[in-house]
GROMACS .gro file of C-alpha atoms in nm:
model
  230
    1UNK     CA    1  -0.017  -0.017  -0.006
    2UNK     CA    2   0.289   0.305   0.090
    3UNK     CA    3   0.455   0.162  -0.288
    4UNK     CA    4   0.075   0.280  -0.437
    5UNK     CA    5   0.076   0.580  -0.232
    6UNK     CA    6   0.440   0.688  -0.320
    7UNK     CA    7   0.362   0.660  -0.685
    8UNK     CA    8   0.049   0.859  -0.663
    9UNK     CA    9   0.125   1.139  -0.456
   10UNK     CA   10   0.413   1.304  -0.745
   11UNK     CA   11   0.059   1.332  -0.955
   12UNK     CA   12  -0.167   1.581  -0.732
   13UNK     CA   13  -0.518   1.376  -0.757
   14UNK     CA   14  -0.675   1.558  -0.513
   15UNK     CA   15  -0.777   1.823  -0.681
   16UNK     CA   16  -0.903   1.649  -0.966
   17UNK     CA   17  -1.083   1.445  -0.763
   18UNK     CA   18  -1.258   1.697  -0.553
   19UNK     CA   19  -1.379   1.900  -0.834
   20UNK     CA   20  -1.578   1.528  -0.998
   21UNK     CA   21  -1.691   1.454  -0.597
   22UNK     CA   22  -1.857   1.833  -0.594
   23UNK     CA   23  -1.962   1.843  -0.932
   24UNK     CA   24  -2.159   1.453  -1.000
   25UNK     CA   25  -2.327   1.525  -0.619
   26UNK     CA   26  -2.490   1.918  -0.671
   27UNK     CA   27  -2.609   1.781  -0.993
   28UNK     CA   28  -2.741   1.469  -0.862
   29UNK     CA   29  -2.933   1.614  -0.590
   30UNK     CA   30  -3.059   1.879  -0.801
   31UNK     CA   31  -3.171   1.647  -1.076
   32UNK     CA   32  -3.362   1.467  -0.809
   33UNK     CA   33  -3.531   1.757  -0.699
   34UNK     CA   34  -3.608   1.869  -1.057
   35UNK     CA   35  -3.751   1.497  -1.110
   36UNK     CA   36  -4.016   1.533  -0.769
   37UNK     CA   37  -4.112   1.780  -0.910
   38UNK     CA   38  -4.183   1.531  -1.226
   39UNK     CA   39  -4.291   1.208  -1.167
   40UNK     CA   40  -4.343   1.097  -1.527
   41UNK     CA   41  -3.994   1.154  -1.617
   42UNK     CA   42  -3.820   0.816  -1.541
   43UNK     CA   43  -3.502   0.894  -1.647
   44UNK     CA   44  -3.474   1.213  -1.469
   45UNK     CA   45  -3.454   1.001  -1.163
   46UNK     CA   46  -3.229   0.700  -1.334
   47UNK     CA   47  -3.003   0.976  -1.443
   48UNK     CA   48  -2.969   1.089  -1.051
   49UNK     CA   49  -2.952   0.742  -0.967
   50UNK     CA   50  -2.645   0.704  -1.130
   51UNK     CA   51  -2.511   1.046  -1.060
   52UNK     CA   52  -2.529   1.005  -0.686
   53UNK     CA   53  -2.348   0.631  -0.711
   54UNK     CA   54  -2.093   0.786  -0.945
   55UNK     CA   55  -2.038   1.082  -0.692
   56UNK     CA   56  -2.023   0.870  -0.397
   57UNK     CA   57  -1.697   0.670  -0.543
   58UNK     CA   58  -1.542   0.984  -0.591
   59UNK     CA   59  -1.642   1.088  -0.225
   60UNK     CA   60  -1.431   0.762  -0.124
   61UNK     CA   61  -1.136   0.945  -0.391
   62UNK     CA   62  -1.156   1.276  -0.224
   63UNK     CA   63  -1.067   1.129   0.113
   64UNK     CA   64  -0.832   0.886   0.000
   65UNK     CA   65  -0.621   1.109  -0.216
   66UNK     CA   66  -0.686   1.409   0.043
   67UNK     CA   67  -0.499   1.227   0.303
   68UNK     CA   68  -0.263   1.111   0.127
   69UNK     CA   69  -0.156   1.510   0.068
   70UNK     CA   70  -0.209   1.609   0.403
   71UNK     CA   71   0.107   1.316   0.530
   72UNK     CA   72   0.232   1.534   0.223
   73UNK     CA   73   0.274   1.871   0.378
   74UNK     CA   74   0.195   1.814   0.735
   75UNK     CA   75   0.514   1.950   0.845
   76UNK     CA   76   0.549   2.196   0.634
   77UNK     CA   77   0.227   2.431   0.781
   78UNK     CA   78   0.202   2.683   1.047
   79UNK     CA   79  -0.062   2.594   1.288
   80UNK     CA   80  -0.356   2.809   1.151
   81UNK     CA   81  -0.322   2.640   0.853
   82UNK     CA   82  -0.346   2.290   1.055
   83UNK     CA   83  -0.619   2.381   1.232
   84UNK     CA   84  -0.779   2.390   0.899
   85UNK     CA   85  -0.680   2.122   0.752
   86UNK     CA   86  -0.831   1.887   1.007
   87UNK     CA   87  -1.148   2.021   0.981
   88UNK     CA   88  -1.125   1.954   0.618
   89UNK     CA   89  -0.972   1.583   0.716
   90UNK     CA   90  -1.280   1.534   0.917
   91UNK     CA   91  -1.560   1.648   0.728
   92UNK     CA   92  -1.446   1.433   0.403
   93UNK     CA   93  -1.384   1.164   0.634
   94UNK     CA   94  -1.756   1.238   0.749
   95UNK     CA   95  -1.855   1.301   0.414
   96UNK     CA   96  -1.738   0.978   0.214
   97UNK     CA   97  -1.957   0.799   0.503
   98UNK     CA   98  -2.298   1.023   0.416
   99UNK     CA   99  -2.240   0.969   0.055
  100UNK     CA  100  -2.188   0.633   0.037
  101UNK     CA  101  -2.484   0.586   0.308
  102UNK     CA  102  -2.723   0.837   0.055
  103UNK     CA  103  -2.613   0.650  -0.267
  104UNK     CA  104  -2.751   0.321  -0.103
  105UNK     CA  105  -3.063   0.514  -0.026
  106UNK     CA  106  -3.126   0.611  -0.353
  107UNK     CA  107  -3.063   0.258  -0.474
  108UNK     CA  108  -3.345   0.141  -0.250
  109UNK     CA  109  -3.570   0.388  -0.325
  110UNK     CA  110  -3.537   0.289  -0.714
  111UNK     CA  111  -3.522  -0.062  -0.686
  112UNK     CA  112  -3.771  -0.157  -0.370
  113UNK     CA  113  -4.136   0.000  -0.356
  114UNK     CA  114  -4.128  -0.018   0.049
  115UNK     CA  115  -3.880   0.229   0.012
  116UNK     CA  116  -4.005   0.478  -0.246
  117UNK     CA  117  -4.211   0.683   0.096
  118UNK     CA  118  -3.892   0.738   0.235
  119UNK     CA  119  -3.794   1.019  -0.117
  120UNK     CA  120  -3.873   1.343   0.061
  121UNK     CA  121  -3.686   1.206   0.403
  122UNK     CA  122  -3.357   1.159   0.108
  123UNK     CA  123  -3.383   1.453  -0.025
  124UNK     CA  124  -3.346   1.687   0.224
  125UNK     CA  125  -3.076   1.477   0.432
  126UNK     CA  126  -2.908   1.507   0.096
  127UNK     CA  127  -2.941   1.906   0.044
  128UNK     CA  128  -2.819   1.873   0.422
  129UNK     CA  129  -2.515   1.675   0.287
  130UNK     CA  130  -2.393   1.902  -0.033
  131UNK     CA  131  -2.430   2.244   0.189
  132UNK     CA  132  -2.161   2.034   0.463
  133UNK     CA  133  -1.938   1.962   0.106
  134UNK     CA  134  -1.967   2.318   0.002
  135UNK     CA  135  -1.846   2.449   0.311
  136UNK     CA  136  -1.513   2.106   0.330
  137UNK     CA  137  -1.458   2.287  -0.070
  138UNK     CA  138  -1.476   2.610   0.087
  139UNK     CA  139  -1.157   2.539   0.385
  140UNK     CA  140  -0.998   2.318   0.115
  141UNK     CA  141  -0.997   2.714  -0.164
  142UNK     CA  142  -0.907   2.813   0.179
  143UNK     CA  143  -0.571   2.636   0.263
  144UNK     CA  144  -0.471   2.684  -0.127
  145UNK     CA  145  -0.522   3.029  -0.165
  146UNK     CA  146  -0.519   3.191   0.193
  147UNK     CA  147  -0.189   2.969   0.331
  148UNK     CA  148  -0.106   2.860  -0.048
  149UNK     CA  149  -0.087   2.455   0.092
  150UNK     CA  150   0.049   2.235  -0.178
  151UNK     CA  151   0.201   2.487  -0.350
  152UNK     CA  152   0.575   2.595  -0.479
  153UNK     CA  153   0.486   2.925  -0.283
  154UNK     CA  154   0.425   2.747   0.020
  155UNK     CA  155   0.758   2.580  -0.025
  156UNK     CA  156   0.985   2.880  -0.146
  157UNK     CA  157   0.828   3.052   0.209
  158UNK     CA  158   0.638   2.846   0.496
  159UNK     CA  159   0.365   3.000   0.643
  160UNK     CA  160   0.430   3.128   0.980
  161UNK     CA  161   0.297   3.004   1.283
  162UNK     CA  162   0.117   3.242   1.498
  163UNK     CA  163   0.379   3.200   1.799
  164UNK     CA  164   0.636   3.364   1.570
  165UNK     CA  165   0.451   3.689   1.433
  166UNK     CA  166   0.522   3.818   1.762
  167UNK     CA  167   0.896   3.764   1.753
  168UNK     CA  168   0.911   3.949   1.427
  169UNK     CA  169   0.748   4.286   1.594
  170UNK     CA  170   1.066   4.363   1.817
  171UNK     CA  171   1.316   4.346   1.488
  172UNK     CA  172   1.213   4.672   1.346
  173UNK     CA  173   1.270   4.907   1.562
  174UNK     CA  174   1.599   4.821   1.689
  175UNK     CA  175   1.776   4.830   1.314
  176UNK     CA  176   1.599   5.237   1.343
  177UNK     CA  177   1.915   5.344   1.588
  178UNK     CA  178   2.199   5.191   1.395
  179UNK     CA  179   2.115   5.349   1.081
  180UNK     CA  180   2.099   5.666   1.183
  181UNK     CA  181   2.423   5.688   1.401
  182UNK     CA  182   2.707   5.705   1.137
  183UNK     CA  183   2.499   6.004   0.978
  184UNK     CA  184   2.646   6.294   1.275
  185UNK     CA  185   3.028   6.150   1.190
  186UNK     CA  186   3.026   6.149   0.880
  187UNK     CA  187   2.932   6.543   0.808
  188UNK     CA  188   3.265   6.669   1.050
  189UNK     CA  189   3.460   6.464   0.843
  190UNK     CA  190   3.370   6.610   0.530
  191UNK     CA  191   3.421   6.973   0.597
  192UNK     CA  192   3.824   6.993   0.659
  193UNK     CA  193   3.804   6.770   0.348
  194UNK     CA  194   3.661   7.011   0.151
  195UNK     CA  195   3.865   7.310   0.274
  196UNK     CA  196   4.292   7.182   0.160
  197UNK     CA  197   4.022   7.073  -0.209
  198UNK     CA  198   3.988   7.467  -0.202
  199UNK     CA  199   4.270   7.599  -0.141
  200UNK     CA  200   4.454   7.300  -0.379
  201UNK     CA  201   4.187   7.394  -0.634
  202UNK     CA  202   4.294   7.810  -0.633
  203UNK     CA  203   4.665   7.811  -0.708
  204UNK     CA  204   4.688   7.728  -1.032
  205UNK     CA  205   4.488   8.069  -1.117
  206UNK     CA  206   4.833   8.318  -1.276
  207UNK     CA  207   4.918   8.008  -1.514
  208UNK     CA  208   4.729   8.259  -1.786
  209UNK     CA  209   4.960   8.517  -1.756
  210UNK     CA  210   5.153   8.486  -2.095
  211UNK     CA  211   4.851   8.649  -2.257
  212UNK     CA  212   5.034   9.032  -2.228
  213UNK     CA  213   5.370   8.863  -2.334
  214UNK     CA  214   5.242   8.764  -2.652
  215UNK     CA  215   5.121   9.079  -2.731
  216UNK     CA  216   5.388   9.283  -2.669
  217UNK     CA  217   5.628   9.064  -2.872
  218UNK     CA  218   5.396   9.103  -3.167
  219UNK     CA  219   5.409   9.534  -3.118
  220UNK     CA  220   5.838   9.493  -3.228
  221UNK     CA  221   5.767   9.291  -3.475
  222UNK     CA  222   5.575   9.482  -3.625
  223UNK     CA  223   5.767   9.789  -3.692
  224UNK     CA  224   6.056   9.658  -3.859
  225UNK     CA  225   5.833   9.530  -4.151
  226UNK     CA  226   5.714   9.835  -4.204
  227UNK     CA  227   6.047  10.032  -4.188
  228UNK     CA  228   6.167   9.794  -4.463
  229UNK     CA  229   5.904   9.891  -4.676
  230UNK     CA  230   5.925  10.228  -4.692
   0.00000   0.00000   0.00000
């Protein structure tokens, strides 16, 4: 049996079978309600009977695959997610038994004449079971979308428990003083460093003096050239 579980776990069959379970059972009860208002449509009653049997089988498969998934992800969940998973698993077990009993009851209603009078009671129990099935599906969706159960998000960052949340609060104010301590020491160090930089930059200013020398040298050269021309 363990080898079968290890073989089926990587295929993640639980959500697939869950969708079949919810769809088959809800449609089976709805068709049975319609068939009770149209007693001449016998094919509706047989359709509801077939869907109820298939839905009961799917409910058993949902419980089995859900048990495998719970064993795989239990240690990676936080305490709030574990509480939701525990309630979801208990409802899955109870609903698998309830719908198995309802399927047998529905077969007797269709096959045995003395059970035909209990059809109304059967429909009341079936509607209550459908409401519980919807609540169990809501818990399963909360595990996936609120806690990331069985997803890659849970593997990357496991959901924290309630006890770990208060510990993260004191760490944020403790980091504030460490950032502000180096700032006053850096401000006075920058002022004396700027002074020698400014003095060194002012020293090369008198280098631009050769311009008047060029003007003076050009003036005497112009006089002899004019004398020669005359």
